Short mmCIF file of C-alpha atoms and ligand atoms in Angstrom, two decimals:
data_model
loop_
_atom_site.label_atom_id
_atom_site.label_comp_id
_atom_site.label_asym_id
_atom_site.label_seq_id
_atom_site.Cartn_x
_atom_site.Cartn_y
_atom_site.Cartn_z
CA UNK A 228 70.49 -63.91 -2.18
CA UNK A 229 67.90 -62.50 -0.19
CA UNK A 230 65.42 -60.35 -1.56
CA UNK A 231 61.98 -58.22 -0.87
CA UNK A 232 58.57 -58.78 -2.18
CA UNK A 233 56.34 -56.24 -1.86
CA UNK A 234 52.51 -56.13 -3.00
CA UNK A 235 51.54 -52.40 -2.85
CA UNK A 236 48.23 -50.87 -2.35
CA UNK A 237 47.78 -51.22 1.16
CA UNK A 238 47.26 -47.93 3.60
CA UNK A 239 49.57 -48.55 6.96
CA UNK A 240 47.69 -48.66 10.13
CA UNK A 241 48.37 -49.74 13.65
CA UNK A 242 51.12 -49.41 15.59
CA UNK A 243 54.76 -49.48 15.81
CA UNK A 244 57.87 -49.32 18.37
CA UNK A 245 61.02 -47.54 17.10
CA UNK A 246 64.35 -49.29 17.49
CA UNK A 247 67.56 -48.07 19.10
CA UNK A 248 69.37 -46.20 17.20
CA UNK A 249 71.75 -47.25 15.05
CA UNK A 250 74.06 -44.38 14.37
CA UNK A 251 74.01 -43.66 18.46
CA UNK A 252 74.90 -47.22 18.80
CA UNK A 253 77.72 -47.31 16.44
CA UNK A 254 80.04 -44.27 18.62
CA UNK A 255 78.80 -45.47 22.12
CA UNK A 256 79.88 -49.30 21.43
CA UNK A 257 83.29 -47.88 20.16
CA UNK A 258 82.97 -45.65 23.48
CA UNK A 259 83.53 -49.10 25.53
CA UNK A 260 87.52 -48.57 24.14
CA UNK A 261 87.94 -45.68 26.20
CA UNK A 262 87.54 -47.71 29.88
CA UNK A 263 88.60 -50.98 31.51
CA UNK A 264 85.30 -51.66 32.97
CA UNK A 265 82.27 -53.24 32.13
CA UNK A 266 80.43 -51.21 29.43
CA UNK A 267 76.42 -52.21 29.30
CA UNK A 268 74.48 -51.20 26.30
CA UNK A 269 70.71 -51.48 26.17
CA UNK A 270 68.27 -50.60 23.16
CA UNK A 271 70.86 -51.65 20.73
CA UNK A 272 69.26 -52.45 17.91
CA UNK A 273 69.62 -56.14 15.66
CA UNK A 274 71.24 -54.90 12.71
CA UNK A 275 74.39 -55.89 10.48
CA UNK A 276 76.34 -52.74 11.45
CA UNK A 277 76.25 -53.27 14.81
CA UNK A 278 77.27 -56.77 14.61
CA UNK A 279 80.48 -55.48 12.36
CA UNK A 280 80.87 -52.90 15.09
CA UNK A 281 81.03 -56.05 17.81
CA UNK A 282 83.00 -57.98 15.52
CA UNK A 283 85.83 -55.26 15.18
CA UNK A 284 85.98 -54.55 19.31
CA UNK A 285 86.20 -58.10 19.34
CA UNK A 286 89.23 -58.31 16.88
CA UNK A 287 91.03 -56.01 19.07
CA UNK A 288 90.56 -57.66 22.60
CA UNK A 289 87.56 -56.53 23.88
CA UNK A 290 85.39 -59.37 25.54
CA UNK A 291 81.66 -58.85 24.43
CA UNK A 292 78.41 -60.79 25.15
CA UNK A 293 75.04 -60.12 22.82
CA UNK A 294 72.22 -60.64 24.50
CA UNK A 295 68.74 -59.70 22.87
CA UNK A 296 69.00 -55.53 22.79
CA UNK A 297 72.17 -55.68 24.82
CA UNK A 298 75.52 -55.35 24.43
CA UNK A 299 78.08 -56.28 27.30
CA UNK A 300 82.11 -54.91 26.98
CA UNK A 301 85.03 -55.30 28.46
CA UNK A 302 87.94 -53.56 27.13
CA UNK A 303 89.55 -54.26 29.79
CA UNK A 304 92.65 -56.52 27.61
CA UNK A 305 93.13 -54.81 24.36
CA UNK A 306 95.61 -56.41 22.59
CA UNK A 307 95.70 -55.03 19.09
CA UNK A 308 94.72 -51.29 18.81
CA UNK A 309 94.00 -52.16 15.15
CA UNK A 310 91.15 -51.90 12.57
CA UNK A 311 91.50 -53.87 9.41
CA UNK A 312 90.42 -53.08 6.28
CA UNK A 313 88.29 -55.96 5.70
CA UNK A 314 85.66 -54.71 8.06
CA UNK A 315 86.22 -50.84 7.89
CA UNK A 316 85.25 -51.69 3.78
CA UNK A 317 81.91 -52.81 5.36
CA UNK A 318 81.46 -50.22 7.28
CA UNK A 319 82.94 -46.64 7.60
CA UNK A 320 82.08 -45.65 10.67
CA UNK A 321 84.25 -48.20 11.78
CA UNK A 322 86.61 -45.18 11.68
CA UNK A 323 85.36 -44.55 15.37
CA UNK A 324 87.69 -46.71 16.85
CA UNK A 325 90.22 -44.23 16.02
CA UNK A 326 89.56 -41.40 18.17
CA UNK A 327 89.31 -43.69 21.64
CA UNK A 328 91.97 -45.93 20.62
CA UNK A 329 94.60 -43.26 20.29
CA UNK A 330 93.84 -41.55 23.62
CA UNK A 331 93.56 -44.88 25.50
CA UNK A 332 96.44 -46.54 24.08
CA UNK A 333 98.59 -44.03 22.69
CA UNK A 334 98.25 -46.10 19.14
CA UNK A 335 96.12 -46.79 16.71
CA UNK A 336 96.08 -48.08 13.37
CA UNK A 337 92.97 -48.49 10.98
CA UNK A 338 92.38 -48.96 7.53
CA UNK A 339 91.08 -45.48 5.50
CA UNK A 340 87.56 -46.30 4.48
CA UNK A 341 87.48 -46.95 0.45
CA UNK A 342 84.81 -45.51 -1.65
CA UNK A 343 81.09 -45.07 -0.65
CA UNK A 344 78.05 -45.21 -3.13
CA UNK A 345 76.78 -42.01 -1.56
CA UNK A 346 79.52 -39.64 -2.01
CA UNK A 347 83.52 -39.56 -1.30
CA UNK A 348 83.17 -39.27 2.12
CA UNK A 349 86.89 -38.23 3.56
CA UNK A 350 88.17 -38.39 6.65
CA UNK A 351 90.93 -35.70 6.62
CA UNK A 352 89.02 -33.86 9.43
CA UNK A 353 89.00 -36.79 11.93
CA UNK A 354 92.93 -37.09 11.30
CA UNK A 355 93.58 -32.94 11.23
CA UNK A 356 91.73 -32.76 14.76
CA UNK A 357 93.62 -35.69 15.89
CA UNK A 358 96.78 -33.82 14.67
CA UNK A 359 96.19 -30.93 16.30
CA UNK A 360 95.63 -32.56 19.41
CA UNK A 361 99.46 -33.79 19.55
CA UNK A 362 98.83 -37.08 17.57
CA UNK A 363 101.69 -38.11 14.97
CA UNK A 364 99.92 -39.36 11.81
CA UNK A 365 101.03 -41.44 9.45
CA UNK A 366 99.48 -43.12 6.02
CA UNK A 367 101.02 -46.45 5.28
CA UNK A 368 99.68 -48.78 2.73
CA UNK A 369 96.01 -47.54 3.67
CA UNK A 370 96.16 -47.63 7.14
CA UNK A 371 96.03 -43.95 9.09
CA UNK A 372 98.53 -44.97 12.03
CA UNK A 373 97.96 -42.57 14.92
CA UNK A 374 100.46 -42.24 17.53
CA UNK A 375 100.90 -40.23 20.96
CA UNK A 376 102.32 -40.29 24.53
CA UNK A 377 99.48 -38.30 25.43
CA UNK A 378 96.89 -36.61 23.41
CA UNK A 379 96.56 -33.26 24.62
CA UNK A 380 93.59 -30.64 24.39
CA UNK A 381 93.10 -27.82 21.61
CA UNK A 382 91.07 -25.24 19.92
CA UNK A 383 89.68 -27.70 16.59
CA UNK A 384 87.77 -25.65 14.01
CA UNK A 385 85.85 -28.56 11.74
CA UNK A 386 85.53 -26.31 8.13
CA UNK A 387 82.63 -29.10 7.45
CA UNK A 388 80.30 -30.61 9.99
CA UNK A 389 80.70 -33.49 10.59
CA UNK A 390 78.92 -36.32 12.76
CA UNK A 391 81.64 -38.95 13.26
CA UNK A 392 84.53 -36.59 13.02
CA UNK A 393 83.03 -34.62 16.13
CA UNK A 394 82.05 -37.84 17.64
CA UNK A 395 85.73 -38.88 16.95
CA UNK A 396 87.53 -35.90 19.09
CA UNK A 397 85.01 -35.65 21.36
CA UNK A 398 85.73 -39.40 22.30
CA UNK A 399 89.31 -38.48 22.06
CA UNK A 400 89.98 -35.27 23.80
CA UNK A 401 87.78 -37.22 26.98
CA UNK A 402 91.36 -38.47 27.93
CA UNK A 403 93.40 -35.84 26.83
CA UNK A 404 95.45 -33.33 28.83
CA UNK A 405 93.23 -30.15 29.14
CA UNK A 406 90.49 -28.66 27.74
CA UNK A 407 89.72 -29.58 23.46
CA UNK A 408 87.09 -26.95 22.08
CA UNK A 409 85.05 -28.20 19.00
CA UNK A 410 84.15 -25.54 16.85
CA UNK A 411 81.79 -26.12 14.07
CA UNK A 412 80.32 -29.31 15.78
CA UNK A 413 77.48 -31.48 14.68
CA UNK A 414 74.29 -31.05 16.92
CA UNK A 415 72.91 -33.74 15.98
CA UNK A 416 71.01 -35.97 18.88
CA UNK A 417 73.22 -39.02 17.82
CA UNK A 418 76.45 -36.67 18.88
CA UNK A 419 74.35 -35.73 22.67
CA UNK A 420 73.16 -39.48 23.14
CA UNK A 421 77.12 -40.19 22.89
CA UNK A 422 78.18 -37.00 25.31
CA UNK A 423 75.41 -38.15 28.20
CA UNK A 424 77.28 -41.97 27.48
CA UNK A 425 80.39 -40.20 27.97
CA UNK A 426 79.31 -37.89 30.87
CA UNK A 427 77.91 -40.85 32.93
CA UNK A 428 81.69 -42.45 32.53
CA UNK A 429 83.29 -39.32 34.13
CA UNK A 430 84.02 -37.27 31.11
CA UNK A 431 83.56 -33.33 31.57
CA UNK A 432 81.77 -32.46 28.63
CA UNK A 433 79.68 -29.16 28.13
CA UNK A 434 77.83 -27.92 25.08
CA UNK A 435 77.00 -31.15 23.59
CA UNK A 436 73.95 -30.43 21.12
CA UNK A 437 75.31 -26.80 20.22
CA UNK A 438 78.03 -25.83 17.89
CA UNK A 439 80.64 -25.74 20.37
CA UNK A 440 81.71 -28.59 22.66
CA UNK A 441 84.05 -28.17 25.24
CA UNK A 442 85.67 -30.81 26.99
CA UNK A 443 88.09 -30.89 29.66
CA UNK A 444 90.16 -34.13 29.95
CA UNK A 445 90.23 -36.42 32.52
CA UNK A 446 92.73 -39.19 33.83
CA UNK A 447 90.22 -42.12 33.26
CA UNK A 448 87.01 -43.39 32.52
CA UNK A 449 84.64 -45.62 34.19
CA UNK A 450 82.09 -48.35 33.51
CA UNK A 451 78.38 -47.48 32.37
CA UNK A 452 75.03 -48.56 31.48
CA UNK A 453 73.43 -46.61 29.21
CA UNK A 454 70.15 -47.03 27.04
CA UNK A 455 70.94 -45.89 23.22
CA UNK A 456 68.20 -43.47 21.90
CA UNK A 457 65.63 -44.15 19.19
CA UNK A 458 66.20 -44.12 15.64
CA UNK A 459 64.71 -41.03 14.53
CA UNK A 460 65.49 -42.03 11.14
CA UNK A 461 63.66 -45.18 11.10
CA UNK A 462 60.81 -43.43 12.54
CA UNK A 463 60.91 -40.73 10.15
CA UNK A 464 61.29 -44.00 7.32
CA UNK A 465 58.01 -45.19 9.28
CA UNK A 466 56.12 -41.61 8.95
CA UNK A 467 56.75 -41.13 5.46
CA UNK A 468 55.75 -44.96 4.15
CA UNK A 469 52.55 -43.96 6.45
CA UNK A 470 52.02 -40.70 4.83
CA UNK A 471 53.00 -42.32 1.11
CA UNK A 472 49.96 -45.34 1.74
CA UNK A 473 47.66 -42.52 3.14
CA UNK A 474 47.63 -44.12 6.47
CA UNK A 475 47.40 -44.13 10.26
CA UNK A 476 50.56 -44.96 12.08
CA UNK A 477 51.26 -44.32 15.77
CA UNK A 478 54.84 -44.87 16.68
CA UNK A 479 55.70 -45.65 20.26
CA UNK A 480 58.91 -45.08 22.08
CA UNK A 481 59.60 -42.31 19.71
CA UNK A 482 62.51 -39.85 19.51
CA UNK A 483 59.67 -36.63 19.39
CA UNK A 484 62.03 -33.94 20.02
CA UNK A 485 64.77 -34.69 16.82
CA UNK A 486 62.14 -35.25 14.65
CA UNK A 487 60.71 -31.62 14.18
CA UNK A 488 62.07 -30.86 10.52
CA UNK A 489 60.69 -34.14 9.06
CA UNK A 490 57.14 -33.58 11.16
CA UNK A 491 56.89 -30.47 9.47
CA UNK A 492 57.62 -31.66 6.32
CA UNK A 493 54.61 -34.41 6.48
CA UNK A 494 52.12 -31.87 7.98
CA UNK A 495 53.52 -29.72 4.78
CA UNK A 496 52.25 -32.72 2.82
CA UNK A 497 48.95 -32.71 4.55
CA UNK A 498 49.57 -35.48 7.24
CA UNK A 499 47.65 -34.88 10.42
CA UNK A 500 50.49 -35.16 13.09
CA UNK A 501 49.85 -35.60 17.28
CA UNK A 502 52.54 -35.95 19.49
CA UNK A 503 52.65 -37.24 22.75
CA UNK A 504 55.73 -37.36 25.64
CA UNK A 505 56.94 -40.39 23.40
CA UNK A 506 54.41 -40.88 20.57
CA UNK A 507 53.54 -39.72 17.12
CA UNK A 508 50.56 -40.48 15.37
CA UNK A 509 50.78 -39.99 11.48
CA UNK A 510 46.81 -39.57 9.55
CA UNK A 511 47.06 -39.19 6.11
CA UNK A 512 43.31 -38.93 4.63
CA UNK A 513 44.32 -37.67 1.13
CA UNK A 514 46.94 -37.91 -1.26
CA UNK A 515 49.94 -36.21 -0.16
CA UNK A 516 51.48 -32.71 -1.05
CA UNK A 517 54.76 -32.28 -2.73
CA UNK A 518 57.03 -30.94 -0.38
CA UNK A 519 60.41 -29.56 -1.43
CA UNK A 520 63.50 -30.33 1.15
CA UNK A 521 66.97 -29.05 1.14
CA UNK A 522 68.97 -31.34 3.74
CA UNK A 523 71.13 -29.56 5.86
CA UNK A 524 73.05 -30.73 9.08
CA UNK A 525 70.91 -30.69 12.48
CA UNK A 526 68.24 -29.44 13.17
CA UNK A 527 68.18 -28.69 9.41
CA UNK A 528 66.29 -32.05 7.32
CA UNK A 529 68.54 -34.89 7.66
CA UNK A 530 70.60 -36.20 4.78
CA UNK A 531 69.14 -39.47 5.66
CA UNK A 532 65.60 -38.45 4.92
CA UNK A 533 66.34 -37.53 1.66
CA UNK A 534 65.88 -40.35 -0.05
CA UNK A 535 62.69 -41.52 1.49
CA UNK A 536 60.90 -38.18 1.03
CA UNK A 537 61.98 -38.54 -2.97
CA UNK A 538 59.44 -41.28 -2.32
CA UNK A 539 56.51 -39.87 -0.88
CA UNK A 540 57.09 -36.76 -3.39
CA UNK A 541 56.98 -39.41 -6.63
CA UNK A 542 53.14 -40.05 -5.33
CA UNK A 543 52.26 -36.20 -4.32
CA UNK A 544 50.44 -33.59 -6.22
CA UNK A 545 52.82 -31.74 -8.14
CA UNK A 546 56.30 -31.15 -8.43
CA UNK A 547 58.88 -30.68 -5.30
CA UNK A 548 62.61 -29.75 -5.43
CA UNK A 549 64.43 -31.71 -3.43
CA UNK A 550 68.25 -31.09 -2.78
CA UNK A 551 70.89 -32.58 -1.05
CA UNK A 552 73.93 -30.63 -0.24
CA UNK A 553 75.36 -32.92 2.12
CA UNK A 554 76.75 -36.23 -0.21
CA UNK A 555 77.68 -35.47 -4.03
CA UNK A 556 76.16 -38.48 -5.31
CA UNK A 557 72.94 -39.68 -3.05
CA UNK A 558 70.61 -40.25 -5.89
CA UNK A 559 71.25 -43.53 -7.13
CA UNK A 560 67.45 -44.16 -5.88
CA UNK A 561 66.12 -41.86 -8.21
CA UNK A 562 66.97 -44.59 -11.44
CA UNK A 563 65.28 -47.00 -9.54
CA UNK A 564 62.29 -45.22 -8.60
CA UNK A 565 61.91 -44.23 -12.03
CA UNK A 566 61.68 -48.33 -13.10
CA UNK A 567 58.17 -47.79 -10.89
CA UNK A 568 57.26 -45.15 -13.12
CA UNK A 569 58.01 -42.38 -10.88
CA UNK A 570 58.61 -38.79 -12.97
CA UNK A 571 62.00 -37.62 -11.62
CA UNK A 572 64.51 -34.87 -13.16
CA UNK A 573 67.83 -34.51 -11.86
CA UNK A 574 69.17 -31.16 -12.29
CA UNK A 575 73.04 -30.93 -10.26
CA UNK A 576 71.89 -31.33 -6.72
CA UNK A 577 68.70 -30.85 -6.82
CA UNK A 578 65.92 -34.06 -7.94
CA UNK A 579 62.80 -32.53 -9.37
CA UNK A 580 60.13 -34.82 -8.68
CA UNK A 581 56.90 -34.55 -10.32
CA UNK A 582 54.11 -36.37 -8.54
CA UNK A 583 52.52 -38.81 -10.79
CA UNK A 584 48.77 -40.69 -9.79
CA UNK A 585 50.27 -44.42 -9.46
CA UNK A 586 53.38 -46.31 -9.36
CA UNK A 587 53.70 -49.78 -10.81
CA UNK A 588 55.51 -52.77 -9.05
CA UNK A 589 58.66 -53.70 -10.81
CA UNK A 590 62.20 -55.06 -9.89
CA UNK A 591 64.38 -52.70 -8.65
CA UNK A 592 67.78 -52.98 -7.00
CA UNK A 593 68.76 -51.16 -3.65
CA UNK A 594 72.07 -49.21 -3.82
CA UNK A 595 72.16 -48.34 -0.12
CA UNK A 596 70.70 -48.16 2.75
CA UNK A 597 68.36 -45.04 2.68
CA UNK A 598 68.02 -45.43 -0.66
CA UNK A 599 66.54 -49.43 -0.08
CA UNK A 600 63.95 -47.50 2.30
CA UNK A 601 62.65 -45.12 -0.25
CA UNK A 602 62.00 -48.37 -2.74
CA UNK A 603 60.57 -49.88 0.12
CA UNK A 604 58.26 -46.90 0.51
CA UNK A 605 57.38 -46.75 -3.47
CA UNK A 606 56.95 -50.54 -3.24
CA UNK A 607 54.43 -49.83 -0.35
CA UNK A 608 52.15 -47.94 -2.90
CA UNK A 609 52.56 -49.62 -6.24
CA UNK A 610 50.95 -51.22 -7.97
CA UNK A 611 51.30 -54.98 -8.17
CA UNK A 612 54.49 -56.89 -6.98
CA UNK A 613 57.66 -55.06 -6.80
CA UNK A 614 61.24 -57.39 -5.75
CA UNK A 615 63.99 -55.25 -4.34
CA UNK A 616 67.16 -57.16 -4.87
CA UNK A 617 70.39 -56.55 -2.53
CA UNK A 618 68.33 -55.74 0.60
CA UNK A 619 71.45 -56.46 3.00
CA UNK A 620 71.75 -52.76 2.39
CA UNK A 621 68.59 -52.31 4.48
CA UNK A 622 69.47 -54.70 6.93
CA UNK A 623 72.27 -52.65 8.18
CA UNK A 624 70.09 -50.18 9.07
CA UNK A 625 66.18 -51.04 9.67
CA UNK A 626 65.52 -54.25 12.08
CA UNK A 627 63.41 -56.94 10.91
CA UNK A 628 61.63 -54.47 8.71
CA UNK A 629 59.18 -56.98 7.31
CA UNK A 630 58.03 -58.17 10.31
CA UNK A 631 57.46 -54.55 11.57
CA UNK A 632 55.63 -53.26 8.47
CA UNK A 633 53.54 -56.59 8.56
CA UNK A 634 52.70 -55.72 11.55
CA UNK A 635 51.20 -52.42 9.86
CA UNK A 636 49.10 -54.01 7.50
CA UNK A 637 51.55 -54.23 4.56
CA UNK A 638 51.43 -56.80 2.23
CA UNK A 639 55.66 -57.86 2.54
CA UNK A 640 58.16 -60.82 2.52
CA UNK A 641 61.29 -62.05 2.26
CA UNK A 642 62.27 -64.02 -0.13
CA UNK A 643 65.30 -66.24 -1.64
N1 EPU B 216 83.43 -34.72 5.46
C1 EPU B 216 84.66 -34.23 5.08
N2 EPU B 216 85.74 -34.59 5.84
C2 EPU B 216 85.66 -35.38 6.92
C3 EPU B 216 84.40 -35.86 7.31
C4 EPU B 216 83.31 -35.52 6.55
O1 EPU B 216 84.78 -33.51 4.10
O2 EPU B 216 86.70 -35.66 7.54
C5 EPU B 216 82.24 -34.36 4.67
C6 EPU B 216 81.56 -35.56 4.04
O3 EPU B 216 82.15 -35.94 2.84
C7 EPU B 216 80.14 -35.07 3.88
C8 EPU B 216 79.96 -34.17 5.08
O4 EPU B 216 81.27 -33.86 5.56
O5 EPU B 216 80.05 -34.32 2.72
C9 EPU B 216 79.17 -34.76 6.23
O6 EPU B 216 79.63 -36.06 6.50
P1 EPU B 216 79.66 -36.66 7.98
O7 EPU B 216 81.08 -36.81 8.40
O8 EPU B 216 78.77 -35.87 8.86
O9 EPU B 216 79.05 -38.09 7.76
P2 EPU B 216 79.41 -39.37 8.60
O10 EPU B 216 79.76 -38.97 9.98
O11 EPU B 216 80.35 -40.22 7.85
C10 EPU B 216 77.02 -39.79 9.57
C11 EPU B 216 76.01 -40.89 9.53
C12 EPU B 216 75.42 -40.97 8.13
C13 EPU B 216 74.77 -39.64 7.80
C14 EPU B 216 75.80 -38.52 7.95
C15 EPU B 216 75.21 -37.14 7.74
C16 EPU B 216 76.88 -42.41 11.19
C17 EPU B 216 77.50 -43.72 11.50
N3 EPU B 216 76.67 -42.14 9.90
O12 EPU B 216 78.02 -40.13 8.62
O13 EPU B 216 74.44 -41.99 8.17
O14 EPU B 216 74.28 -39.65 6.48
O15 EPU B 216 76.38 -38.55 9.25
O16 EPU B 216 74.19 -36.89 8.64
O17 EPU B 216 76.54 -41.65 12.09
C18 EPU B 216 73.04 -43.65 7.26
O18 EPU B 216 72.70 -43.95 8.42
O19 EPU B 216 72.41 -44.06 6.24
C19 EPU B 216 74.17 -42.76 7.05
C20 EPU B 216 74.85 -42.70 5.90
#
């Protein structure tokens, strides 16, 4: 098994290009159900999740053809509406294909995701919306089997927000009869980068990015071509490792405008921040501030931050709370981070993290993905050698990450 060797020590400097993002990538791929023509996807980044994405269109039908960045669909002949277990295991938001599949085909059946390492993660508010939308649901020996003549619009109040559920129904109520309001929807940029997808197929969609989306259904889709977004979370990954090493980072192509509760986080921590029209520089002269975070859904500090700023925190002067009140159970990082010598309580929710002078390289085990960035980040300023073990967790969501951060000065490889 592939693993991660990291010598620490050295400050980040140079420059780097953010990816596509991944969790825009994941709903605008399963977007390409919803139309029988040619779906083009650009700035799709090389990671395992979207090849499990292309690997489940392709089980149902769809024709697809990788090229370097690219995706080309055709859902034109889908044959099975059907997501099996083996790959939803691998990767939740395979639970995407549910939404389109039902309004397209009037059928769907895919497995219920199993347990997560971060937290239970249900999906009863994809299937209530569905449901109230006209669907008939059924469970049957794990599978959620959605069926309906014609899925038709509704008033859906989310009681949690949530980022694929609202990506879900939006999908869905694109071809359903009438107007479907989503109350209590995520804002997050992943949920507009799929609405502007959606838009430039023909679907009337309004209030994308605020709390209510309202969509009025139409007969059909068409074809599109649509460049995903940056990964604000790997550039967010990249500012922090920056600000950890006391460095001087410049990222280009970056997502500047979802990226405003993390930037003021660093510049909290004392990183010296420009931004451009799509740039961010990152100077860290000193060592870093404790910051405390409470993640919160957009625009609050994202869930997926959480772990890496644990990181940069376990180096800072003096102690930060940091709390997460979106997944019951995302600190698994924490008892690996301590194995570097990092000084970390954890007190319900909340991780207090007292800053100490130096971490010291060690082997350490990633537990998922965010949490394999934040022992990437600690490896990045320990001491010594540290070997993180089980890094297809990063994989799924950071692109040739070696390469990149080698490209930043850091001292990284992979090894067997
Ligand atoms: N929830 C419910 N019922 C539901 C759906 C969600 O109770 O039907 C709860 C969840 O248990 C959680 C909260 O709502 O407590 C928010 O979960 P959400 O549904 O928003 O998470 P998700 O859509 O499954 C996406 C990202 C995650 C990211 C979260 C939160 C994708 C593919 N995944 O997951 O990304 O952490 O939103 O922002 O978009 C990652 O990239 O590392 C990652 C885990």
């Amino acid at each position: 098994m592939q693993k991660l060797s990291i010598h620490g020590g050295v400050p980040l400097s140079g420059e780097v290009r953010v990816a596509g993002a991944k969790n825009a990538s994941l709903p605008i791929l399963a977007a390409a159900l919803l139309t029988a023509e040619p779906v083009r996807v650009s700035n799709v980044p090389e990671l395992n999740d979207v090849g499990t994405m292309i690997r489940l269109l392709e089980r149902m039908g769809v024709a697809a053809r990788r090229t370097p960045h690219a995706v080309d669909l055709d859902a034109s002949a889908v044959s099975q509406p059907f997501a099996p277990y083996e790959l939803v295991k691998t990767m939740r938001a395979s639970i995407l294909a549910l939404g389109p599949l039902t309004a397209r085909f009037g059928e769907a059946r895919v497995s219920l995701p199993g347990g997560c390492a971060i937290g239970e993660r249900p999906v009863d508010l994809h299937i209530k919306g569905l449901a109230a939308m006209g669907a008939t649901i059924a469970i049957e020996a794990g599978y959620i089997h959605a069926t309906a003549s014609r899925l038709q619009g509704a008033r859906v109040f989310m009681e949690t927000v949530t980022v694929t559920g609202t990506e879900n129904l939006m999908m869905a109520a694109c071809l359903a009869r009438g107007e479907t309001v989503l109350e209590n929807a995520a804002r997050e940029p992943e949920v507009v980068d799929l609405a502007r997808c959606l838009i430039a197929m023909g679907a009337r969609i309004k209030g994308h990015g605020t709390d209510v989306i309202t969509i009025e259904g139409v007969e059909r889709l068409h074809g599109v071509e649509h460049a995903v977004m940056p990964d604000r979370i790997e550039a967010g990954t990249f500012l922090a490792a920056a600000a950890a090493t006391r460095g001087d980072v410049t990222l280009a192509k970056a997502p500047v405008a979802s990226l405003d509760a993390v930037l003021e986080k660093l510049r909290e921590a004392g990183a010296r921040i420009d931004v451009g029209a799509d740039f961010i520089r990152l100077r860290m002269g000193a060592r870093p501030k404790s910051v405390s975070i409470r993640t919160a859904p957009y625009p609050g500090f994202p869930t997926d931050m959480q772990a890496q700023f644990i990181a940069l925190n376990a180096v800072a002067e003096g102690t930060a709370f940091v709390t997460e009140t979106i997944f019951e159970n995302r600190f698994m990082h924490v008892q690996e981070l301590r194995r570097l010598g990092a000084a970390i309580d954890i007190e319900g929710n909340t991780a207090l993290v007292h800053g100490v002078e130096k971490l010291t390289g060690a082997a350490v085990m990633a537990t998922d993905l965010r949490a394999s960035a934040s022992l990437v980040i600690a490896g990045l300023v320990a001491e010594g050698e540290t070997v993180i073990d089980r890094i297809y967790h990063l994989d799924r969501g950071y692109e040739r990450i070696e390469a990149r951060l080698g490209q930043l000065g850091a001292r990284i490889a992979r090894v067997s």
